[in-house]
């Protein structure tokens, strides 16, 4: 069995109730192995000769009312290879735990506190975990996804996995926050094979925000902006009418068609109102159309 030598941070946001895991490693597609989370229940990272049953089992124990310590005791009773394992978990209550078996490859260890658990093995040293924790605690003003990746980047730049870099992942859950409101999978991003995966994870998170965030502030388009949009959509082959500067059904249909191609339909609720982020994207994409 190949060890999943990696560093991770598991956390809960007490303001929103969101739960998440950020992880990086010199291991192909680490996001397929390490992170587990369920809205309203908890989040888990399992690594170092990872036992992938740990995630579902830990979440089931937490959902039934068990504590993080109860999870560890269950694993002690049922896994003879526990000394090879490392895991961290956070319950919805903010209770946390990090465990490092004595047979994990050095440097290996972790640190847990209210609402977080940071851990790693085969690291350059304890400074990796300390950098993650320090950054996570310092960046409390950020939304949980950005806060987790900032902390992961700090751990990476402090040394990270001593074998090098290959993959990173971010999983954040929140009740009804998945695509279309049908699941709890708020952010689920993976960089499976990349020379510098954590900055690439940041890029994907920025793109995710553009495509799927519902804007808090919108404003009415001016007649000049509507005229420009009609001209641009006509130039791109989406609109067949005149550029009158007046909003109509044909303009809205053309805009919806374009946004569907761009995967931006989640950001548009209809009518001649847009947020500044999507308007800037339209200007960039339709320039010269």
PDB file of C-alpha atoms in Angstrom, residues 10-258:
ATOM      1  CA  UNK A  10     -10.167  20.312   8.273  1.00  0.00           C
ATOM      2  CA  UNK A  11     -12.367  23.142   9.541  1.00  0.00           C
ATOM      3  CA  UNK A  12     -15.795  24.464  10.435  1.00  0.00           C
ATOM      4  CA  UNK A  13     -17.049  28.033   9.974  1.00  0.00           C
ATOM      5  CA  UNK A  14     -19.166  28.949  13.027  1.00  0.00           C
ATOM      6  CA  UNK A  15     -20.735  31.888  11.155  1.00  0.00           C
ATOM      7  CA  UNK A  16     -22.163  29.879   8.262  1.00  0.00           C
ATOM      8  CA  UNK A  17     -22.041  26.291   9.508  1.00  0.00           C
ATOM      9  CA  UNK A  18     -19.997  25.304   6.456  1.00  0.00           C
ATOM     10  CA  UNK A  19     -17.464  22.472   6.831  1.00  0.00           C
ATOM     11  CA  UNK A  20     -14.460  21.779   4.679  1.00  0.00           C
ATOM     12  CA  UNK A  21     -11.156  20.079   3.926  1.00  0.00           C
ATOM     13  CA  UNK A  22      -8.135  21.406   2.038  1.00  0.00           C
ATOM     14  CA  UNK A  23      -5.324  19.008   1.184  1.00  0.00           C
ATOM     15  CA  UNK A  24      -2.105  18.870  -0.850  1.00  0.00           C
ATOM     16  CA  UNK A  25       0.408  16.122  -1.542  1.00  0.00           C
ATOM     17  CA  UNK A  26       3.068  14.573  -3.765  1.00  0.00           C
ATOM     18  CA  UNK A  27       0.441  12.004  -4.689  1.00  0.00           C
ATOM     19  CA  UNK A  28      -1.721  11.676  -7.788  1.00  0.00           C
ATOM     20  CA  UNK A  29      -5.300  12.958  -7.326  1.00  0.00           C
ATOM     21  CA  UNK A  30      -5.164  13.308  -3.546  1.00  0.00           C
ATOM     22  CA  UNK A  31      -8.708  14.701  -3.585  1.00  0.00           C
ATOM     23  CA  UNK A  32     -10.015  11.266  -4.545  1.00  0.00           C
ATOM     24  CA  UNK A  33      -8.709   9.745  -1.307  1.00  0.00           C
ATOM     25  CA  UNK A  34      -8.408  12.187   1.595  1.00  0.00           C
ATOM     26  CA  UNK A  35     -11.424  14.559   2.024  1.00  0.00           C
ATOM     27  CA  UNK A  36     -14.908  13.697   3.284  1.00  0.00           C
ATOM     28  CA  UNK A  37     -17.592  16.050   4.565  1.00  0.00           C
ATOM     29  CA  UNK A  38     -21.337  16.185   5.182  1.00  0.00           C
ATOM     30  CA  UNK A  39     -23.316  19.335   5.902  1.00  0.00           C
ATOM     31  CA  UNK A  40     -24.572  19.559   9.458  1.00  0.00           C
ATOM     32  CA  UNK A  41     -22.375  16.648  10.535  1.00  0.00           C
ATOM     33  CA  UNK A  42     -18.628  17.062  10.112  1.00  0.00           C
ATOM     34  CA  UNK A  43     -15.537  16.897   7.924  1.00  0.00           C
ATOM     35  CA  UNK A  44     -12.710  14.356   7.837  1.00  0.00           C
ATOM     36  CA  UNK A  45      -9.269  13.997   6.243  1.00  0.00           C
ATOM     37  CA  UNK A  46      -7.788  10.486   6.160  1.00  0.00           C
ATOM     38  CA  UNK A  47      -4.164  10.030   5.051  1.00  0.00           C
ATOM     39  CA  UNK A  48      -0.886   8.095   5.534  1.00  0.00           C
ATOM     40  CA  UNK A  49      -1.713   4.600   4.261  1.00  0.00           C
ATOM     41  CA  UNK A  50      -5.189   6.056   4.153  1.00  0.00           C
ATOM     42  CA  UNK A  51      -8.080   3.894   5.231  1.00  0.00           C
ATOM     43  CA  UNK A  52     -10.816   5.276   3.010  1.00  0.00           C
ATOM     44  CA  UNK A  53     -13.520   3.790   5.225  1.00  0.00           C
ATOM     45  CA  UNK A  54     -12.559   6.332   7.885  1.00  0.00           C
ATOM     46  CA  UNK A  55     -14.433   9.172   6.208  1.00  0.00           C
ATOM     47  CA  UNK A  56     -17.859   7.514   5.921  1.00  0.00           C
ATOM     48  CA  UNK A  57     -17.490   5.759   9.281  1.00  0.00           C
ATOM     49  CA  UNK A  58     -16.469   8.911  11.129  1.00  0.00           C
ATOM     50  CA  UNK A  59     -19.352  10.866   9.628  1.00  0.00           C
ATOM     51  CA  UNK A  60     -21.811   8.116  10.594  1.00  0.00           C
ATOM     52  CA  UNK A  61     -20.581   8.185  14.208  1.00  0.00           C
ATOM     53  CA  UNK A  62     -20.786  11.981  14.367  1.00  0.00           C
ATOM     54  CA  UNK A  63     -24.253  11.992  12.805  1.00  0.00           C
ATOM     55  CA  UNK A  64     -25.418   9.502  15.454  1.00  0.00           C
ATOM     56  CA  UNK A  65     -24.282  11.899  18.175  1.00  0.00           C
ATOM     57  CA  UNK A  66     -20.815  10.501  18.822  1.00  0.00           C
ATOM     58  CA  UNK A  67     -17.821  12.694  19.612  1.00  0.00           C
ATOM     59  CA  UNK A  68     -14.463  12.909  17.807  1.00  0.00           C
ATOM     60  CA  UNK A  69     -12.991  10.827  20.639  1.00  0.00           C
ATOM     61  CA  UNK A  70     -15.660   8.200  20.033  1.00  0.00           C
ATOM     62  CA  UNK A  71     -14.545   8.065  16.405  1.00  0.00           C
ATOM     63  CA  UNK A  72     -10.944   7.459  17.443  1.00  0.00           C
ATOM     64  CA  UNK A  73     -11.981   4.723  19.881  1.00  0.00           C
ATOM     65  CA  UNK A  74     -14.002   3.007  17.157  1.00  0.00           C
ATOM     66  CA  UNK A  75     -10.975   2.993  14.879  1.00  0.00           C
ATOM     67  CA  UNK A  76      -8.773   1.636  17.703  1.00  0.00           C
ATOM     68  CA  UNK A  77     -11.133  -1.309  18.108  1.00  0.00           C
ATOM     69  CA  UNK A  78     -11.467  -2.150  14.444  1.00  0.00           C
ATOM     70  CA  UNK A  79      -8.241  -1.245  12.613  1.00  0.00           C
ATOM     71  CA  UNK A  80      -5.079  -3.144  13.563  1.00  0.00           C
ATOM     72  CA  UNK A  81      -3.101  -0.838  11.262  1.00  0.00           C
ATOM     73  CA  UNK A  82      -4.095   2.300  13.150  1.00  0.00           C
ATOM     74  CA  UNK A  83      -0.404   3.068  13.935  1.00  0.00           C
ATOM     75  CA  UNK A  84       0.094   3.656  10.180  1.00  0.00           C
ATOM     76  CA  UNK A  85      -2.860   6.038   9.867  1.00  0.00           C
ATOM     77  CA  UNK A  86      -3.280   9.753  10.215  1.00  0.00           C
ATOM     78  CA  UNK A  87      -6.554  11.619  10.222  1.00  0.00           C
ATOM     79  CA  UNK A  88      -8.172  14.834  11.338  1.00  0.00           C
ATOM     80  CA  UNK A  89     -11.824  15.631  11.878  1.00  0.00           C
ATOM     81  CA  UNK A  90     -14.124  18.429  12.952  1.00  0.00           C
ATOM     82  CA  UNK A  91     -17.713  17.987  14.108  1.00  0.00           C
ATOM     83  CA  UNK A  92     -20.494  20.444  13.389  1.00  0.00           C
ATOM     84  CA  UNK A  93     -20.226  21.539  17.026  1.00  0.00           C
ATOM     85  CA  UNK A  94     -16.646  22.666  16.427  1.00  0.00           C
ATOM     86  CA  UNK A  95     -15.170  19.776  18.420  1.00  0.00           C
ATOM     87  CA  UNK A  96     -12.035  18.540  16.705  1.00  0.00           C
ATOM     88  CA  UNK A  97      -9.356  15.875  16.816  1.00  0.00           C
ATOM     89  CA  UNK A  98      -6.132  15.078  14.990  1.00  0.00           C
ATOM     90  CA  UNK A  99      -4.456  11.679  15.223  1.00  0.00           C
ATOM     91  CA  UNK A 100      -1.021  10.582  14.022  1.00  0.00           C
ATOM     92  CA  UNK A 101      -0.043   6.920  14.404  1.00  0.00           C
ATOM     93  CA  UNK A 102       3.414   6.180  15.746  1.00  0.00           C
ATOM     94  CA  UNK A 103       4.357   4.333  12.532  1.00  0.00           C
ATOM     95  CA  UNK A 104       3.683   7.321  10.225  1.00  0.00           C
ATOM     96  CA  UNK A 105       6.719   8.494   8.259  1.00  0.00           C
ATOM     97  CA  UNK A 106       8.437  11.542   9.788  1.00  0.00           C
ATOM     98  CA  UNK A 107       7.997  14.365  10.041  1.00  0.00           C
ATOM     99  CA  UNK A 108       4.433  13.583  11.060  1.00  0.00           C
ATOM    100  CA  UNK A 109       2.072  15.287  13.467  1.00  0.00           C
ATOM    101  CA  UNK A 110      -0.847  17.611  13.873  1.00  0.00           C
ATOM    102  CA  UNK A 111      -2.552  20.302  15.860  1.00  0.00           C
ATOM    103  CA  UNK A 112      -6.241  20.735  16.668  1.00  0.00           C
ATOM    104  CA  UNK A 113      -8.300  23.494  18.231  1.00  0.00           C
ATOM    105  CA  UNK A 114     -11.875  24.763  18.265  1.00  0.00           C
ATOM    106  CA  UNK A 115     -13.199  24.392  14.728  1.00  0.00           C
ATOM    107  CA  UNK A 116     -10.031  23.062  13.074  1.00  0.00           C
ATOM    108  CA  UNK A 117      -7.593  20.150  12.802  1.00  0.00           C
ATOM    109  CA  UNK A 118      -4.316  20.391  10.861  1.00  0.00           C
ATOM    110  CA  UNK A 119      -2.054  17.407  10.168  1.00  0.00           C
ATOM    111  CA  UNK A 120       0.611  16.066   7.871  1.00  0.00           C
ATOM    112  CA  UNK A 121       3.137  13.294   7.355  1.00  0.00           C
ATOM    113  CA  UNK A 122       6.350  12.999   5.365  1.00  0.00           C
ATOM    114  CA  UNK A 123       6.641  16.755   5.754  1.00  0.00           C
ATOM    115  CA  UNK A 124       9.727  18.949   5.792  1.00  0.00           C
ATOM    116  CA  UNK A 125       8.977  19.648   9.475  1.00  0.00           C
ATOM    117  CA  UNK A 126       6.445  20.887  12.046  1.00  0.00           C
ATOM    118  CA  UNK A 127       6.589  24.368  10.516  1.00  0.00           C
ATOM    119  CA  UNK A 128       4.199  23.155   7.803  1.00  0.00           C
ATOM    120  CA  UNK A 129       1.397  22.434  10.267  1.00  0.00           C
ATOM    121  CA  UNK A 130       2.174  25.567  12.281  1.00  0.00           C
ATOM    122  CA  UNK A 131       2.001  27.740   9.152  1.00  0.00           C
ATOM    123  CA  UNK A 132      -1.392  26.290   8.236  1.00  0.00           C
ATOM    124  CA  UNK A 133      -2.806  26.882  11.701  1.00  0.00           C
ATOM    125  CA  UNK A 134      -1.353  30.375  12.052  1.00  0.00           C
ATOM    126  CA  UNK A 135      -2.736  31.459   8.688  1.00  0.00           C
ATOM    127  CA  UNK A 136      -6.123  29.854   9.287  1.00  0.00           C
ATOM    128  CA  UNK A 137      -6.520  31.656  12.606  1.00  0.00           C
ATOM    129  CA  UNK A 138      -5.288  34.949  11.141  1.00  0.00           C
ATOM    130  CA  UNK A 139      -7.606  34.911   8.100  1.00  0.00           C
ATOM    131  CA  UNK A 140     -10.890  34.574   9.993  1.00  0.00           C
ATOM    132  CA  UNK A 141     -12.448  37.401   7.959  1.00  0.00           C
ATOM    133  CA  UNK A 142     -12.332  35.296   4.764  1.00  0.00           C
ATOM    134  CA  UNK A 143     -15.064  32.894   3.595  1.00  0.00           C
ATOM    135  CA  UNK A 144     -14.214  29.308   4.527  1.00  0.00           C
ATOM    136  CA  UNK A 145     -13.117  28.160   1.020  1.00  0.00           C
ATOM    137  CA  UNK A 146     -10.616  31.003   0.633  1.00  0.00           C
ATOM    138  CA  UNK A 147      -9.499  30.667   4.239  1.00  0.00           C
ATOM    139  CA  UNK A 148      -8.733  26.974   3.784  1.00  0.00           C
ATOM    140  CA  UNK A 149      -6.739  27.491   0.596  1.00  0.00           C
ATOM    141  CA  UNK A 150      -4.807  30.409   2.102  1.00  0.00           C
ATOM    142  CA  UNK A 151      -3.820  28.130   4.981  1.00  0.00           C
ATOM    143  CA  UNK A 152      -2.910  25.315   2.589  1.00  0.00           C
ATOM    144  CA  UNK A 153      -0.717  27.681   0.579  1.00  0.00           C
ATOM    145  CA  UNK A 154       1.048  28.785   3.773  1.00  0.00           C
ATOM    146  CA  UNK A 155       1.807  25.160   4.607  1.00  0.00           C
ATOM    147  CA  UNK A 156       3.009  24.523   1.083  1.00  0.00           C
ATOM    148  CA  UNK A 157       5.343  27.532   1.101  1.00  0.00           C
ATOM    149  CA  UNK A 158       6.634  26.543   4.533  1.00  0.00           C
ATOM    150  CA  UNK A 159       7.935  23.291   3.012  1.00  0.00           C
ATOM    151  CA  UNK A 160       4.954  21.021   2.485  1.00  0.00           C
ATOM    152  CA  UNK A 161       5.436  17.403   1.480  1.00  0.00           C
ATOM    153  CA  UNK A 162       9.192  16.786   1.523  1.00  0.00           C
ATOM    154  CA  UNK A 163       8.942  14.671  -1.648  1.00  0.00           C
ATOM    155  CA  UNK A 164       7.611  17.597  -3.693  1.00  0.00           C
ATOM    156  CA  UNK A 165       4.301  18.748  -5.159  1.00  0.00           C
ATOM    157  CA  UNK A 166       1.696  17.058  -7.349  1.00  0.00           C
ATOM    158  CA  UNK A 167      -1.958  17.498  -6.363  1.00  0.00           C
ATOM    159  CA  UNK A 168      -4.338  19.483  -4.172  1.00  0.00           C
ATOM    160  CA  UNK A 169      -8.050  19.558  -3.440  1.00  0.00           C
ATOM    161  CA  UNK A 170     -10.742  21.572  -1.696  1.00  0.00           C
ATOM    162  CA  UNK A 171     -14.075  20.226  -0.462  1.00  0.00           C
ATOM    163  CA  UNK A 172     -16.556  22.520   1.314  1.00  0.00           C
ATOM    164  CA  UNK A 173     -20.144  21.584   2.174  1.00  0.00           C
ATOM    165  CA  UNK A 174     -23.118  23.605   3.326  1.00  0.00           C
ATOM    166  CA  UNK A 175     -26.806  22.774   3.566  1.00  0.00           C
ATOM    167  CA  UNK A 176     -28.471  23.412   0.189  1.00  0.00           C
ATOM    168  CA  UNK A 177     -25.368  25.136  -1.208  1.00  0.00           C
ATOM    169  CA  UNK A 178     -24.602  22.637  -3.977  1.00  0.00           C
ATOM    170  CA  UNK A 179     -25.317  23.313  -7.641  1.00  0.00           C
ATOM    171  CA  UNK A 180     -28.946  24.309  -8.073  1.00  0.00           C
ATOM    172  CA  UNK A 181     -29.517  23.842  -4.344  1.00  0.00           C
ATOM    173  CA  UNK A 182     -29.870  20.075  -4.761  1.00  0.00           C
ATOM    174  CA  UNK A 183     -26.934  18.950  -2.606  1.00  0.00           C
ATOM    175  CA  UNK A 184     -24.589  20.147   0.124  1.00  0.00           C
ATOM    176  CA  UNK A 185     -21.473  20.057  -2.104  1.00  0.00           C
ATOM    177  CA  UNK A 186     -20.721  23.771  -2.115  1.00  0.00           C
ATOM    178  CA  UNK A 187     -17.142  23.700  -3.492  1.00  0.00           C
ATOM    179  CA  UNK A 188     -15.521  20.512  -4.791  1.00  0.00           C
ATOM    180  CA  UNK A 189     -12.309  21.283  -6.690  1.00  0.00           C
ATOM    181  CA  UNK A 190      -9.344  19.065  -7.522  1.00  0.00           C
ATOM    182  CA  UNK A 191      -5.953  19.630  -9.104  1.00  0.00           C
ATOM    183  CA  UNK A 192      -4.887  16.064  -9.836  1.00  0.00           C
ATOM    184  CA  UNK A 193      -1.433  16.486 -11.407  1.00  0.00           C
ATOM    185  CA  UNK A 194       0.333  19.862 -11.532  1.00  0.00           C
ATOM    186  CA  UNK A 195       3.845  21.182 -10.787  1.00  0.00           C
ATOM    187  CA  UNK A 196       2.446  23.794  -8.375  1.00  0.00           C
ATOM    188  CA  UNK A 197      -1.056  22.597  -7.448  1.00  0.00           C
ATOM    189  CA  UNK A 198      -2.041  24.937  -4.603  1.00  0.00           C
ATOM    190  CA  UNK A 199      -1.901  28.192  -6.635  1.00  0.00           C
ATOM    191  CA  UNK A 200      -3.772  26.319  -9.358  1.00  0.00           C
ATOM    192  CA  UNK A 201      -6.405  25.435  -6.757  1.00  0.00           C
ATOM    193  CA  UNK A 202      -6.725  29.165  -6.032  1.00  0.00           C
ATOM    194  CA  UNK A 203      -7.293  29.809  -9.752  1.00  0.00           C
ATOM    195  CA  UNK A 204     -10.037  27.192  -9.862  1.00  0.00           C
ATOM    196  CA  UNK A 205     -11.676  28.671  -6.769  1.00  0.00           C
ATOM    197  CA  UNK A 206     -11.714  32.119  -8.399  1.00  0.00           C
ATOM    198  CA  UNK A 207     -13.311  30.582 -11.487  1.00  0.00           C
ATOM    199  CA  UNK A 208     -15.840  28.754  -9.320  1.00  0.00           C
ATOM    200  CA  UNK A 209     -16.782  32.055  -7.680  1.00  0.00           C
ATOM    201  CA  UNK A 210     -17.304  33.657 -11.087  1.00  0.00           C
ATOM    202  CA  UNK A 211     -19.435  30.839 -12.458  1.00  0.00           C
ATOM    203  CA  UNK A 212     -21.530  29.782  -9.482  1.00  0.00           C
ATOM    204  CA  UNK A 213     -21.712  32.559  -6.896  1.00  0.00           C
ATOM    205  CA  UNK A 214     -25.060  34.269  -6.734  1.00  0.00           C
ATOM    206  CA  UNK A 215     -24.332  37.999  -6.673  1.00  0.00           C
ATOM    207  CA  UNK A 216     -25.462  39.975  -3.652  1.00  0.00           C
ATOM    208  CA  UNK A 217     -25.629  43.288  -5.488  1.00  0.00           C
ATOM    209  CA  UNK A 218     -27.003  43.945  -8.965  1.00  0.00           C
ATOM    210  CA  UNK A 219     -27.818  47.151 -10.747  1.00  0.00           C
ATOM    211  CA  UNK A 220     -30.001  48.150 -13.700  1.00  0.00           C
ATOM    212  CA  UNK A 221     -28.229  48.445 -17.033  1.00  0.00           C
ATOM    213  CA  UNK A 222     -28.223  51.881 -18.611  1.00  0.00           C
ATOM    214  CA  UNK A 223     -29.700  52.333 -22.114  1.00  0.00           C
ATOM    215  CA  UNK A 224     -26.116  52.715 -23.402  1.00  0.00           C
ATOM    216  CA  UNK A 225     -25.096  49.420 -21.812  1.00  0.00           C
ATOM    217  CA  UNK A 226     -28.166  47.649 -23.191  1.00  0.00           C
ATOM    218  CA  UNK A 227     -27.351  49.024 -26.664  1.00  0.00           C
ATOM    219  CA  UNK A 228     -23.755  47.808 -26.367  1.00  0.00           C
ATOM    220  CA  UNK A 229     -24.943  44.393 -25.185  1.00  0.00           C
ATOM    221  CA  UNK A 230     -27.381  44.075 -28.081  1.00  0.00           C
ATOM    222  CA  UNK A 231     -24.667  44.999 -30.572  1.00  0.00           C
ATOM    223  CA  UNK A 232     -22.186  42.605 -29.009  1.00  0.00           C
ATOM    224  CA  UNK A 233     -24.672  39.714 -28.841  1.00  0.00           C
ATOM    225  CA  UNK A 234     -25.664  40.371 -32.454  1.00  0.00           C
ATOM    226  CA  UNK A 235     -22.002  40.342 -33.495  1.00  0.00           C
ATOM    227  CA  UNK A 236     -21.555  37.020 -31.686  1.00  0.00           C
ATOM    228  CA  UNK A 237     -24.585  35.535 -33.470  1.00  0.00           C
ATOM    229  CA  UNK A 238     -26.989  35.430 -30.520  1.00  0.00           C
ATOM    230  CA  UNK A 239     -29.255  38.402 -31.263  1.00  0.00           C
ATOM    231  CA  UNK A 240     -31.053  39.254 -34.479  1.00  0.00           C
ATOM    232  CA  UNK A 241     -32.748  42.514 -33.563  1.00  0.00           C
ATOM    233  CA  UNK A 242     -31.771  46.153 -33.629  1.00  0.00           C
ATOM    234  CA  UNK A 243     -29.553  47.755 -31.029  1.00  0.00           C
ATOM    235  CA  UNK A 244     -32.241  50.055 -29.615  1.00  0.00           C
ATOM    236  CA  UNK A 245     -31.016  50.394 -26.051  1.00  0.00           C
ATOM    237  CA  UNK A 246     -34.412  49.143 -24.851  1.00  0.00           C
ATOM    238  CA  UNK A 247     -34.714  45.820 -23.041  1.00  0.00           C
ATOM    239  CA  UNK A 248     -37.024  43.227 -24.579  1.00  0.00           C
ATOM    240  CA  UNK A 249     -37.648  39.484 -24.616  1.00  0.00           C
ATOM    241  CA  UNK A 250     -35.346  38.927 -27.587  1.00  0.00           C
ATOM    242  CA  UNK A 251     -32.462  40.614 -25.768  1.00  0.00           C
ATOM    243  CA  UNK A 252     -33.038  38.533 -22.663  1.00  0.00           C
ATOM    244  CA  UNK A 253     -33.275  35.308 -24.675  1.00  0.00           C
ATOM    245  CA  UNK A 254     -30.013  36.145 -26.447  1.00  0.00           C
ATOM    246  CA  UNK A 255     -28.280  36.928 -23.156  1.00  0.00           C
ATOM    247  CA  UNK A 256     -29.524  33.703 -21.559  1.00  0.00           C
ATOM    248  CA  UNK A 257     -28.257  31.703 -24.537  1.00  0.00           C
ATOM    249  CA  UNK A 258     -24.818  33.289 -24.301  1.00  0.00           C
TER     250      UNK A 258
END
